[in-house]
Each structure stands twice: as structure tokens, then as C-alpha cells.
Tab-separated table of C-alpha atoms in Angstrom:
chain	number	residue	atom	x	y	z
A	1	MET	CA	57.067	2.300	14.565
A	2	PRO	CA	56.736	5.125	12.027
A	3	ALA	CA	53.364	6.866	11.852
A	4	PRO	CA	51.001	4.849	9.662
A	5	GLU	CA	49.872	6.336	6.370
A	6	ILE	CA	46.263	6.407	5.246
A	7	LEU	CA	45.237	7.299	1.713
A	8	VAL	CA	41.693	8.646	1.551
A	9	VAL	CA	40.088	8.487	-1.890
A	10	ASP	CA	37.045	10.736	-1.688
A	11	ASP	CA	35.845	13.574	-3.868
A	12	ASN	CA	33.933	15.256	-1.076
A	13	PRO	CA	36.284	17.636	0.770
A	14	GLY	CA	33.752	17.761	3.609
A	15	ASP	CA	34.206	14.063	4.224
A	16	VAL	CA	37.982	14.247	3.927
A	17	ASP	CA	37.998	16.983	6.575
A	18	LEU	CA	35.714	14.939	8.798
A	19	ILE	CA	38.078	11.971	8.494
A	20	ARG	CA	41.018	14.197	9.422
A	21	GLU	CA	39.035	15.661	12.329
A	22	SER	CA	38.224	12.167	13.540
A	23	LEU	CA	41.888	11.204	13.715
A	24	ILE	CA	43.215	14.303	15.467
A	25	ALA	CA	44.652	13.398	18.856
A	26	THR	CA	44.421	9.629	18.500
A	27	PRO	CA	47.440	7.676	19.770
A	28	PHE	CA	48.412	6.453	16.290
A	29	ARG	CA	49.293	9.865	14.815
A	30	SER	CA	48.245	8.529	11.409
A	31	LYS	CA	49.166	10.631	8.410
A	32	VAL	CA	46.121	11.223	6.274
A	33	ARG	CA	46.684	11.915	2.578
A	34	SER	CA	43.818	12.406	0.226
A	35	VAL	CA	43.045	12.329	-3.471
A	36	ALA	CA	39.741	13.328	-5.003
A	37	ASP	CA	39.276	10.837	-7.807
A	38	GLY	CA	40.167	7.421	-9.119
A	39	ALA	CA	42.763	8.661	-11.611
A	40	ALA	CA	44.640	10.541	-8.878
A	41	ALA	CA	44.408	7.474	-6.629
A	42	LEU	CA	46.004	5.335	-9.325
A	43	GLY	CA	48.679	7.977	-9.912
A	44	TYR	CA	49.379	8.196	-6.192
A	45	LEU	CA	49.662	4.465	-5.677
A	46	LYS	CA	51.760	3.986	-8.822
A	47	ARG	CA	53.804	7.016	-7.795
A	48	THR	CA	53.663	8.686	-11.161
A	49	GLY	CA	53.564	12.392	-12.053
A	50	GLN	CA	53.225	14.654	-9.027
A	51	TYR	CA	53.117	11.622	-6.734
A	52	GLN	CA	56.644	10.328	-7.458
A	53	ILE	CA	57.758	10.713	-3.867
A	54	ALA	CA	54.479	9.591	-2.316
A	55	ALA	CA	54.837	6.927	0.353
A	56	LEU	CA	52.794	3.781	-0.124
A	57	PRO	CA	49.899	3.880	2.318
A	58	ASP	CA	49.263	1.233	4.959
A	59	LEU	CA	45.540	1.541	4.458
A	60	VAL	CA	43.259	2.892	1.773
A	61	ILE	CA	39.896	4.407	2.691
A	62	LEU	CA	37.866	4.388	-0.490
A	63	ASP	CA	34.624	6.160	-1.305
A	64	LEU	CA	32.414	4.470	-3.909
A	65	ASN	CA	30.592	7.454	-5.290
A	66	LEU	CA	33.503	8.925	-7.244
A	67	PRO	CA	33.534	10.539	-10.669
A	68	GLU	CA	34.611	7.913	-13.217
A	69	PRO	CA	36.383	5.613	-12.609
A	70	ASN	CA	34.079	4.901	-9.683
A	71	GLY	CA	35.155	3.286	-6.428
A	72	HIS	CA	34.455	-0.263	-7.575
A	73	LYS	CA	36.695	0.228	-10.617
A	74	VAL	CA	39.480	1.674	-8.476
A	75	LEU	CA	39.140	-1.316	-6.157
A	76	THR	CA	39.303	-3.747	-9.085
A	77	TRP	CA	42.435	-2.105	-10.362
A	78	LEU	CA	44.076	-2.010	-6.931
A	79	LYS	CA	43.465	-5.691	-6.381
A	80	SER	CA	44.897	-6.585	-9.786
A	81	GLU	CA	48.275	-4.964	-9.061
A	82	PRO	CA	50.657	-7.441	-7.401
A	83	GLU	CA	52.526	-4.783	-5.436
A	84	LEU	CA	49.361	-3.054	-4.252
A	85	ARG	CA	46.848	-5.758	-3.597
A	86	GLN	CA	48.062	-6.505	-0.087
A	87	ILE	CA	47.119	-3.024	1.063
A	88	PRO	CA	43.860	-3.325	2.976
A	89	VAL	CA	41.086	-1.279	1.434
A	90	VAL	CA	38.220	-0.128	3.604
A	91	VAL	CA	35.280	0.991	1.517
A	92	PHE	CA	33.730	3.976	3.265
A	93	SER	CA	30.563	5.007	1.512
A	94	SER	CA	27.246	6.574	2.344
A	95	SER	CA	25.528	3.788	0.402
A	96	LYS	CA	23.919	1.025	2.421
A	97	SER	CA	22.740	-0.808	-0.655
A	98	PRO	CA	23.204	-4.585	-0.322
A	99	ALA	CA	24.371	-4.669	-3.950
A	100	ASP	CA	27.150	-2.121	-3.304
A	101	ILE	CA	28.237	-3.987	-0.189
A	102	ALA	CA	28.279	-7.408	-1.844
A	103	ARG	CA	30.151	-6.091	-4.868
A	104	SER	CA	32.797	-4.436	-2.715
A	105	TYR	CA	33.555	-7.680	-0.874
A	106	ASP	CA	33.496	-9.572	-4.166
A	107	LEU	CA	36.183	-7.263	-5.478
A	108	GLY	CA	38.376	-7.803	-2.440
A	109	ALA	CA	37.526	-4.999	-0.029
A	110	SER	CA	38.854	-5.692	3.469
A	111	ALA	CA	35.816	-4.084	5.055
A	112	TYR	CA	32.760	-2.103	4.154
A	113	VAL	CA	31.765	0.711	6.483
A	114	SER	CA	28.745	2.953	5.856
A	115	LYS	CA	29.355	6.612	6.557
A	116	PRO	CA	27.204	7.377	9.584
A	117	ALA	CA	24.925	10.392	9.247
A	118	ASP	CA	25.585	11.483	12.815
A	119	LEU	CA	28.785	13.358	13.617
A	120	ARG	CA	29.676	11.396	16.769
A	121	ARG	CA	29.143	8.096	15.023
A	122	PHE	CA	31.131	9.230	12.032
A	123	PHE	CA	34.052	10.070	14.310
A	124	SER	CA	33.853	6.777	16.131
A	125	ALA	CA	33.583	4.786	12.891
A	126	VAL	CA	36.786	6.353	11.533
A	127	ARG	CA	38.548	5.880	14.859
A	128	ALA	CA	37.423	2.267	14.969
A	129	ILE	CA	38.908	1.703	11.505
A	130	GLU	CA	42.204	3.211	12.619
A	131	GLU	CA	42.201	1.339	15.915
A	132	PHE	CA	41.489	-2.002	14.236
A	133	TRP	CA	44.009	-1.765	11.403
A	134	PHE	CA	46.854	-0.132	13.319
A	135	GLY	CA	46.165	-1.351	16.840
A	136	CYS	CA	44.786	-4.816	16.353
A	137	ALA	CA	45.441	-6.255	12.893
A	138	SER	CA	48.851	-7.266	11.564
A	139	LEU	CA	49.719	-5.550	8.324
A	140	PRO	CA	52.067	-6.819	5.609
A	141	ALA	CA	55.517	-5.266	5.858
A	142	LYS	CA	56.125	-2.710	3.164
A	143	GLU	CA	59.272	-4.496	1.864
A	144	THR	CA	57.502	-7.804	1.289
A	145	ARG	CA	54.653	-5.943	-0.249
A	146	GLU	CA	56.840	-4.401	-2.896
A	147	ARG	CA	58.721	-7.600	-3.730
A	148	PRO	CA	56.545	-10.518	-2.705
A	149	ASP	CA	58.687	-13.365	-1.311
A	150	TYR	CA	56.697	-16.035	0.450
A	151	SER	CA	59.665	-18.501	0.748
A	152	ARG	CA	60.479	-17.494	4.318
A	153	SER	CA	57.038	-18.195	5.673
A	154	ALA	CA	56.925	-19.546	9.215
A	155	ASP	CA	56.383	-23.272	9.568
B	1	MET	CA	-8.752	7.935	-48.648
B	2	ALA	CA	-9.877	11.219	-47.167
B	3	SER	CA	-11.560	9.803	-44.106
B	4	VAL	CA	-8.604	7.573	-43.385
B	5	GLU	CA	-6.076	10.348	-43.813
B	6	THR	CA	-7.900	12.669	-41.424
B	7	SER	CA	-7.841	10.006	-38.757
B	8	LYS	CA	-4.107	10.745	-38.484
B	9	THR	CA	-4.909	14.089	-36.873
B	10	ARG	CA	-7.808	12.800	-34.818
B	11	GLN	CA	-8.144	13.714	-31.171
B	12	LYS	CA	-10.295	10.798	-30.184
B	13	PRO	CA	-9.361	7.353	-31.375
B	14	ARG	CA	-11.675	5.967	-34.002
B	15	LEU	CA	-12.165	2.441	-34.993
B	16	LEU	CA	-11.547	1.250	-38.517
B	17	LEU	CA	-13.632	-1.770	-39.368
B	18	LEU	CA	-12.709	-4.019	-42.212
B	19	GLN	CA	-15.880	-5.813	-43.087
B	20	GLU	CA	-17.002	-8.188	-45.746
B	21	ASP	CA	-20.564	-7.439	-46.674
B	22	GLY	CA	-21.098	-10.744	-48.353
B	23	PRO	CA	-19.265	-13.849	-49.460
B	24	GLY	CA	-16.916	-13.186	-52.356
B	25	GLU	CA	-17.203	-9.424	-52.045
B	26	ASP	CA	-14.233	-7.147	-51.444
B	27	PRO	CA	-13.806	-6.167	-47.826
B	28	VAL	CA	-15.175	-2.739	-47.016
B	29	VAL	CA	-13.649	-0.315	-44.542
B	30	ARG	CA	-15.962	1.618	-42.300
B	31	GLU	CA	-14.975	4.056	-39.670
B	32	LEU	CA	-16.689	3.994	-36.319
B	33	ASP	CA	-16.181	7.002	-34.082
B	34	PHE	CA	-16.634	6.788	-30.367
B	35	ASP	CA	-20.074	8.345	-30.464
B	36	GLY	CA	-21.151	5.255	-32.315
B	37	ASN	CA	-21.472	6.823	-35.775
B	38	MET	CA	-20.517	4.501	-38.573
B	39	SER	CA	-19.233	5.959	-41.837
B	40	PRO	CA	-20.507	4.528	-45.094
B	41	GLY	CA	-18.222	2.028	-46.740
B	42	HIS	CA	-15.286	3.755	-48.386
B	43	PRO	CA	-14.947	3.416	-52.162
B	44	GLU	CA	-11.307	2.356	-52.018
B	45	ASN	CA	-12.006	-0.113	-49.284
B	46	GLY	CA	-9.997	-3.243	-49.129
B	47	SER	CA	-7.508	-1.991	-51.658
B	48	GLU	CA	-3.869	-2.790	-51.392
B	49	LYS	CA	-3.204	0.903	-50.846
B	50	LEU	CA	-5.318	0.920	-47.738
B	51	GLN	CA	-3.762	-2.239	-46.372
B	52	ASN	CA	-0.358	-0.666	-46.832
B	53	TRP	CA	-1.465	2.491	-45.141
B	54	LEU	CA	-2.844	0.537	-42.220
B	55	SER	CA	0.289	-1.518	-41.752
B	56	SER	CA	2.638	1.437	-42.183
B	57	ASN	CA	0.724	3.157	-39.372
B	58	HIS	CA	0.893	0.025	-37.230
B	59	ILE	CA	-2.838	-0.366	-37.323
B	60	CYS	CA	-4.034	-3.887	-37.346
B	61	PRO	CA	-7.470	-4.312	-38.854
B	62	CYS	CA	-9.532	-5.963	-36.202
B	63	GLY	CA	-12.922	-6.124	-34.567
B	64	PRO	CA	-14.080	-3.821	-31.743
B	65	ARG	CA	-13.351	-6.352	-29.036
B	66	GLN	CA	-9.776	-6.939	-30.120
B	67	PHE	CA	-9.396	-3.194	-30.457
B	68	ALA	CA	-10.529	-2.639	-26.879
B	69	GLU	CA	-8.220	-5.386	-25.644
B	70	GLN	CA	-5.270	-3.854	-27.445
B	71	GLU	CA	-6.077	-0.457	-25.995
B	72	LEU	CA	-6.282	-1.935	-22.516
B	73	ALA	CA	-3.000	-3.796	-22.872
B	74	ARG	CA	-1.320	-0.645	-24.107
B	75	LYS	CA	-2.688	1.403	-21.191
B	76	MET	CA	-1.593	-1.246	-18.687
B	77	GLU	CA	1.888	-1.270	-20.143
B	78	GLU	CA	2.037	2.510	-19.998
B	79	LEU	CA	0.882	2.491	-16.393
B	80	ALA	CA	3.403	-0.135	-15.366
B	81	ARG	CA	6.167	1.833	-17.027
B	82	SER	CA	5.275	5.155	-15.439
B	83	ASN	CA	4.891	3.414	-12.093
B	84	HIS	CA	8.318	1.905	-12.452
B	85	GLU	CA	9.800	5.249	-13.469
B	86	LEU	CA	8.255	6.911	-10.448
B	87	GLU	CA	9.696	4.291	-8.120
B	88	GLN	CA	13.059	4.609	-9.766
B	89	PHE	CA	12.856	8.365	-9.337
B	90	ALA	CA	12.012	8.127	-5.645
B	91	TYR	CA	14.854	5.694	-5.137
B	92	VAL	CA	17.459	7.761	-6.951
B	93	ALA	CA	16.278	11.017	-5.411
B	94	SER	CA	16.294	9.718	-1.867
B	95	HIS	CA	19.603	7.943	-2.393
B	96	ASP	CA	21.391	10.951	-3.851
B	97	LEU	CA	19.830	13.426	-1.425
B	98	ARG	CA	21.371	11.676	1.534
B	99	GLU	CA	24.911	12.628	0.664
B	100	PRO	CA	24.580	16.443	0.695
B	101	LEU	CA	22.142	16.223	3.567
B	102	ARG	CA	24.692	14.341	5.635
B	103	MET	CA	27.114	17.214	5.022
B	104	VAL	CA	24.581	19.770	6.284
B	105	ALA	CA	23.754	17.684	9.341
B	106	THR	CA	27.303	16.798	10.369
B	107	TYR	CA	28.732	20.242	9.804
B	108	THR	CA	26.001	22.060	11.734
B	109	GLN	CA	26.691	19.552	14.506
B	110	LEU	CA	30.419	20.232	14.285
B	111	LEU	CA	29.790	23.983	14.262
B	112	ALA	CA	27.643	23.701	17.379
B	113	GLU	CA	30.258	21.628	19.197
B	114	ARG	CA	33.387	23.502	18.131
B	115	TYR	CA	32.040	26.983	18.759
B	116	ARG	CA	30.003	26.331	21.849
B	117	GLY	CA	30.502	29.254	24.211
B	118	GLN	CA	31.903	31.491	21.501
B	119	LEU	CA	28.519	32.202	19.955
B	120	ASP	CA	25.731	34.217	21.537
B	121	GLU	CA	22.469	32.604	22.561
B	122	LYS	CA	20.683	33.474	19.326
B	123	ALA	CA	23.375	31.959	17.141
B	124	GLN	CA	23.225	28.769	19.219
B	125	LEU	CA	19.463	28.661	18.792
B	126	TYR	CA	19.695	29.143	15.030
B	127	ILE	CA	22.191	26.328	14.774
B	128	THR	CA	19.792	24.134	16.746
B	129	TYR	CA	17.013	24.913	14.269
B	130	ALA	CA	19.228	24.132	11.285
B	131	SER	CA	20.485	20.965	12.901
B	132	ASP	CA	17.007	19.740	13.895
B	133	GLY	CA	15.739	20.462	10.403
B	134	ALA	CA	18.557	18.509	8.809
B	135	LEU	CA	18.017	15.563	11.160
B	136	ARG	CA	14.301	15.480	10.426
B	137	MET	CA	14.910	15.662	6.720
B	138	GLN	CA	17.386	12.820	7.023
B	139	ALA	CA	14.740	10.711	8.708
B	140	LEU	CA	12.256	11.546	5.950
B	141	VAL	CA	14.700	10.763	3.176
B	142	GLN	CA	15.626	7.512	4.896
B	143	ASP	CA	11.938	6.602	5.090
B	144	LEU	CA	11.403	7.486	1.463
B	145	LEU	CA	14.335	5.299	0.555
B	146	SER	CA	13.042	2.348	2.581
B	147	LEU	CA	9.674	2.722	0.913
B	148	SER	CA	11.042	2.900	-2.604
B	149	ARG	CA	13.432	0.036	-1.933
B	150	ILE	CA	10.565	-2.413	-1.390
B	151	GLY	CA	10.584	-4.605	-4.457
B	152	GLN	CA	13.624	-2.849	-5.950
B	153	GLU	CA	16.053	-5.504	-4.905
B	154	PRO	CA	13.879	-8.548	-5.242
B	155	LEU	CA	14.545	-11.493	-2.985
B	156	PRO	CA	13.274	-14.996	-3.662
B	157	LEU	CA	10.008	-15.944	-1.975
B	158	ARG	CA	10.378	-18.532	0.752
B	159	PRO	CA	7.955	-20.199	3.094
B	160	VAL	CA	7.867	-17.904	6.115
B	161	ASP	CA	6.446	-18.990	9.439
B	162	CYS	CA	4.462	-16.004	10.656
B	163	ASN	CA	4.636	-17.317	14.221
B	164	ALA	CA	8.403	-16.950	14.190
B	165	VAL	CA	8.158	-13.489	12.610
B	166	LEU	CA	5.700	-12.392	15.298
B	167	ALA	CA	7.902	-13.774	18.063
B	168	ASP	CA	10.773	-11.627	16.738
B	169	VAL	CA	8.585	-8.552	16.442
B	170	VAL	CA	7.236	-8.938	19.968
B	171	HIS	CA	10.760	-9.401	21.228
B	172	ASP	CA	11.863	-6.178	19.503
B	173	LEU	CA	8.880	-4.282	20.887
B	174	GLU	CA	9.410	-5.661	24.407
B	175	PRO	CA	10.452	-2.295	25.911
B	176	ALA	CA	7.354	-0.529	24.525
B	177	ILE	CA	5.142	-3.438	25.591
B	178	ALA	CA	6.521	-3.305	29.132
B	179	GLU	CA	6.306	0.461	29.307
B	180	THR	CA	2.644	0.537	28.300
B	181	SER	CA	1.708	-2.646	30.245
B	182	ALA	CA	0.342	-3.974	26.975
B	183	ILE	CA	-0.967	-7.456	26.354
B	184	VAL	CA	-0.234	-8.914	22.931
B	185	GLN	CA	-2.300	-12.006	22.133
B	186	LEU	CA	-1.008	-14.138	19.296
B	187	SER	CA	-3.149	-16.836	17.710
B	188	LYS	CA	-1.632	-19.616	15.681
B	189	LEU	CA	-0.546	-18.121	12.376
B	190	PRO	CA	0.086	-19.712	8.996
B	191	VAL	CA	3.179	-20.214	6.888
B	192	VAL	CA	3.080	-17.948	3.839
B	193	GLN	CA	5.223	-17.408	0.738
B	194	ALA	CA	7.055	-14.139	1.351
B	195	GLN	CA	10.274	-12.604	2.614
B	196	ALA	CA	10.574	-12.641	6.371
B	197	SER	CA	12.184	-9.194	6.508
B	198	LEU	CA	9.247	-7.572	4.709
B	199	LEU	CA	6.562	-9.375	6.706
B	200	ARG	CA	8.355	-8.378	9.840
B	201	GLN	CA	8.095	-4.724	8.849
B	202	VAL	CA	4.353	-5.084	8.368
B	203	PHE	CA	3.741	-6.599	11.811
B	204	GLN	CA	6.257	-4.306	13.469
B	205	ASN	CA	4.477	-1.231	12.131
B	206	LEU	CA	0.971	-2.466	12.901
B	207	ILE	CA	1.730	-3.621	16.437
B	208	GLY	CA	3.951	-0.590	17.043
B	209	ASN	CA	1.035	1.644	16.033
B	210	ALA	CA	-1.341	-0.248	18.300
B	211	LEU	CA	0.977	0.480	21.227
B	212	LYS	CA	1.592	4.069	20.199
B	213	PHE	CA	-2.012	5.097	19.590
B	214	ARG	CA	-3.312	3.600	22.815
B	215	GLY	CA	-6.281	4.823	24.798
B	216	LYS	CA	-6.522	5.262	28.561
B	217	GLU	CA	-6.549	1.512	29.162
B	218	PRO	CA	-3.366	-0.531	28.720
B	219	PRO	CA	-3.205	-1.726	25.122
B	220	LEU	CA	-4.687	-5.082	24.220
B	221	VAL	CA	-3.405	-6.200	20.826
B	222	ARG	CA	-4.714	-9.320	19.104
B	223	VAL	CA	-3.114	-10.867	16.057
B	224	PHE	CA	-4.867	-13.646	14.187
B	225	ALA	CA	-5.345	-15.049	10.692
B	226	GLU	CA	-8.258	-16.781	9.008
B	227	PRO	CA	-8.115	-18.783	5.816
B	228	GLU	CA	-10.358	-17.563	3.035
B	229	GLU	CA	-10.731	-18.728	-0.502
B	230	LYS	CA	-7.293	-18.396	-2.129
B	231	ARG	CA	-5.980	-16.071	0.592
B	232	TRP	CA	-5.193	-15.530	4.232
B	233	LEU	CA	-6.901	-12.702	6.069
B	234	PHE	CA	-4.694	-11.295	8.834
B	235	SER	CA	-5.964	-9.003	11.568
B	236	VAL	CA	-4.126	-6.829	14.039
B	237	SER	CA	-6.696	-5.277	16.325
B	238	ASP	CA	-6.351	-3.020	19.325
B	239	ASN	CA	-8.381	-1.110	21.900
B	240	GLY	CA	-6.696	2.222	21.138
B	241	ILE	CA	-7.943	5.654	20.169
B	242	GLY	CA	-9.323	4.504	16.820
B	243	ILE	CA	-9.479	6.349	13.531
B	244	PRO	CA	-12.449	8.430	12.393
B	245	PRO	CA	-14.021	7.046	9.189
B	246	GLU	CA	-13.151	10.119	7.117
B	247	SER	CA	-9.424	9.601	7.777
B	248	GLN	CA	-9.283	5.881	7.162
B	249	ALA	CA	-8.346	6.079	3.499
B	250	SER	CA	-5.642	8.716	3.910
B	251	ILE	CA	-3.687	7.020	6.709
B	252	PHE	CA	-1.970	4.774	4.169
B	253	LYS	CA	-0.578	7.731	2.240
B	254	ILE	CA	3.089	8.512	2.624
B	255	PHE	CA	3.976	11.085	5.310
B	256	GLN	CA	0.310	11.341	6.276
B	257	ARG	CA	-0.114	12.053	9.965
B	258	LEU	CA	-3.347	12.666	11.816
B	259	HIS	CA	-1.788	14.101	14.953
B	260	ALA	CA	0.640	16.850	15.892
B	261	ARG	CA	4.258	15.748	16.050
B	262	GLY	CA	4.396	16.532	19.751
B	263	GLU	CA	1.375	14.335	20.470
B	264	TYR	CA	2.591	11.207	18.719
B	265	PRO	CA	6.079	10.913	17.249
B	266	GLY	CA	6.698	9.520	13.772
B	267	ASN	CA	6.945	10.546	10.138
B	268	GLY	CA	3.818	8.903	8.801
B	269	ILE	CA	5.640	6.271	6.808
B	270	GLY	CA	4.727	3.034	8.619
B	271	LEU	CA	1.354	2.335	7.039
B	272	ALA	CA	2.584	3.388	3.593
B	273	ILE	CA	5.299	0.761	3.962
B	274	CYS	CA	2.743	-1.837	5.112
B	275	GLN	CA	0.545	-1.089	2.120
B	276	LYS	CA	3.396	-1.280	-0.347
B	277	ILE	CA	4.583	-4.622	1.033
B	278	VAL	CA	1.119	-6.172	1.125
B	279	GLU	CA	0.364	-4.989	-2.407
B	280	HIS	CA	3.763	-6.212	-3.552
B	281	TYR	CA	2.531	-9.707	-2.684
B	282	GLY	CA	-0.791	-9.113	-4.420
B	283	GLY	CA	-2.755	-8.540	-1.200
B	284	ARG	CA	-4.809	-5.675	0.152
B	285	ILE	CA	-4.782	-3.750	3.427
B	286	TRP	CA	-7.470	-1.687	5.118
B	287	VAL	CA	-8.665	-0.612	8.521
B	288	GLU	CA	-11.929	-1.069	10.351
B	289	SER	CA	-12.298	1.416	13.169
B	290	GLN	CA	-14.400	3.921	15.055
B	291	SER	CA	-13.061	6.904	16.964
B	292	GLY	CA	-12.431	5.854	20.531
B	293	CYS	CA	-13.289	2.210	19.917
B	294	GLY	CA	-9.996	0.726	18.776
B	295	SER	CA	-8.822	-0.215	15.310
B	296	SER	CA	-8.613	-3.428	13.416
B	297	PHE	CA	-6.050	-3.491	10.654
B	298	ARG	CA	-6.710	-6.224	8.173
B	299	PHE	CA	-4.673	-7.422	5.259
B	300	THR	CA	-4.727	-10.319	2.877
B	301	LEU	CA	-1.943	-12.441	1.463
B	302	PRO	CA	-2.684	-14.779	-1.411
B	303	LEU	CA	-2.164	-18.479	-0.772
B	304	GLN	CA	-0.342	-18.580	-4.083
B	305	ALA	CA	2.080	-15.708	-4.371
B	306	ARG	CA	1.532	-13.515	-7.360
B	307	GLU	CA	3.184	-14.732	-10.555
B	308	GLN	CA	5.244	-11.575	-10.905
B	309	ALA	CA	6.498	-11.760	-7.342
B	310	ARG	CA	7.512	-15.378	-7.775
B	311	GLU	CA	9.535	-14.621	-10.885
B	312	ALA	CA	11.283	-11.821	-9.055
């Protein structure tokens, strides 16, 4: 299995580094790419401009508190694109507001994880996300994701 | 119009009276200042010009009582608005402060872990100070956020069985109760209109304090409620160290602590939270206590929840 790809959408380089730190020396050898705002995230996922050769990620880790368009808007857009909406999106935000959480699930987030304030817990939260999505969950194959074909579903 | 025109630049509000001196006579305008001096009737009184002036300045000719009522309503509205703004400010500030603070806290932690052994003793100590400071500030900001969040995201009022809430609270406090060999006596409590999560915070803080500020004897905590006219009076009383009378008003202030941090842990937020919740429901909270003779925290909850709270 090729190394899984994670796209981190977060404008705080400190958090991006912490996410990378968390995933050093885990068995999955995930590749972490990052973009700092919603526009770059859209460009990356649509593979336009400088992102033409970007590989589609297996998982998106999305911050909410982004410069416009904010995380909720990016999520809305992602879930409205047929070839992108199967990609699980884990919202990873420092907000614990019930409204932010509810809205994220409403818009189709696969999970909502609050960024822990403690270093150890931060590391274990990121590792738990990786472990669950790449070690436990089954992900859609990239080919079917790009050209949805449900005709060969198992009976 | 001179006297009317100068009232534009007045410092103190004055009252304009539109009076009819007799049946069939033109109304007369008199000005009453707040020292009780009445001006003589103005020659142009009652004229169309004056009416226009009054309405263009949003002054409604009215009697002293109506005037006072309008003033009061305006002041109340102003107060409610500034109160709301302050709450909004506390919420936004504490919410937005968490993000950079988390960076400070996690990166000092990472620094301490990554470079352990490479730094001399002093550098290690300095990092510990920075890290402890950041952690304490995080706790404070978190507390501030919890306080300002009360009532921000309104939940519908439901009948809440206080007996069930207390059972939960006692369960949560079980380790502290066991550790201090405390006895918690619960009387039969009523069902009130509230949100269980908020009521739980009130009892959790009050009973938690009773265990924390204990005397030499094992704590004895009694929780009971008595019906009064239009309200329930709840009491949480203990046999702890008590609170001197001069400190009883200030203990409900945010971050107010009466003891050194080393003596009793905590940020001084618990009672501020209790007060905000109780007042949110239109009740009141206070303490009856003597130094060394235990404390009795009492609060009221209206039988009928406040109109505003019900709408929310």
C-alpha cells in the first residue's frame, strides 16, 4: 500500500508543524501536505495552478478558523464536488463551541476533533486520527472516487 | 424660543411642560429644571413652531411621571446593551486568546522535551516558569470562557429533577468525598425549570467548595430546599472553615480568592459561575457564615422561570 496522503488546511504554521511532529515515526509513514487558506485548499484539490501535479489526499484535516473563505465554507465546497466529497474531512479546530461542532457535522464532516491544549494530548489526537482512518477505517479507492461507478457494488 | 434653544446645550436634563392654564386657552410651555425651578410660561408657547421643534428633537411633550418613566426605560435599555456588549467582549476575548496561548504552551512544552539535557539548569528552570505561566493562563482563559458562555448559547428550559442532578454531582465528587471522609446529606429536592447542565455546575461548585474548605473535622455537607412564596430557597451548608463577614460579598467576584494558591487550589471562578447561573434564572445567591463555624450558601430559584429565560 502506498503511503497515505494527508492534506492539512491550517493557516497556523505552528499547528502544521505540530501535526507533522505528531506523525513522525508512526507505522503509516503518512505524507503530510499543507496549505494555509481556503483558496489554496481549493486549488490543491482541483489541481489547478501550482498544484497541477498534486496527488489527491486520502484525508483532509481542516481548521475552521481560516482567513476567508473560512473552514465551514471550504467544507461546504468540498462536499459539493462529486469527485471530492468522498474524501473524509476531519475538522481539527481549537473551538469547542457546540455551534461550530454541530455545523461541521451538518456540512458533512467525518469527525470533529478539538485541538488539545496540551502537547501530549495534541500528539495523541493526531495519531488517533491517523490510526483510525488508515489503520481501521476503509477508504474509497482513488479510482472510484474520481469516476464514481456504483454498478459493481457487492450484493 | 430662547429658553427652548438653550436646552439643546444643557448639561442637566430639564423638563418641558406643556400645560393648559384654563379651558379653551392655548397650551403654555414651561420649563422645569431639576432644582425644581419653573420658568414662566413662554410667549410662543403652544405654537406650531414649538411643536415642530419638539418633534424634530424627538421630545414628546409629556408630564413629569411619563418623563421619568421614559428616562428609566432608556437607562435600562442602555444598561442591558452595555451588559451584553461586555459579555460579548469577554466571550470573544477568551475565545480568541486561547489560540495563541495554546501555541505558547505547546511549544514551551516541546522545547522542554526536545532539548532536555542539552540546556543548563537555569534554562530548564526558565522554561518551567514560562510553561507553568502559560498553563495557568490557559486555565484562567478557559474559566473566563465558561463564565461568559453562560446564557450565550441559550438552551430551552426543561423540568429538572434536582435529586437526579445531586446524585450525579455526588457521584462525580466521590473521590474527594472518600478522601476527606465527608458525609453529604441530601434532603428531598424539588423539580425546577432550568437546564440540568447549569444546575449541576452550581451544586458541583458549592459542594466541591464545602469539601475543599473543610475544617479539622471531616466535612458534613447538607443540601436542602424549602418552598417560599414564588420561589425555592436552596441551601448547601457545611461545617468548614467559614468566611469572615467582611469577605462575604467579594467571594462571588471573578478570580477572587481569599487564600494563597498553595493553601487551597483553584482560580476563584466557581462562585462567580454559581452567581451568574442563579441570576440567569432570576434568582439570588448569598452566604451566611462565621469564621470557623461553617458556611451556608443559599440561593433562590423562582417557581416560574423568568420571562426572558423562557423565551431564550
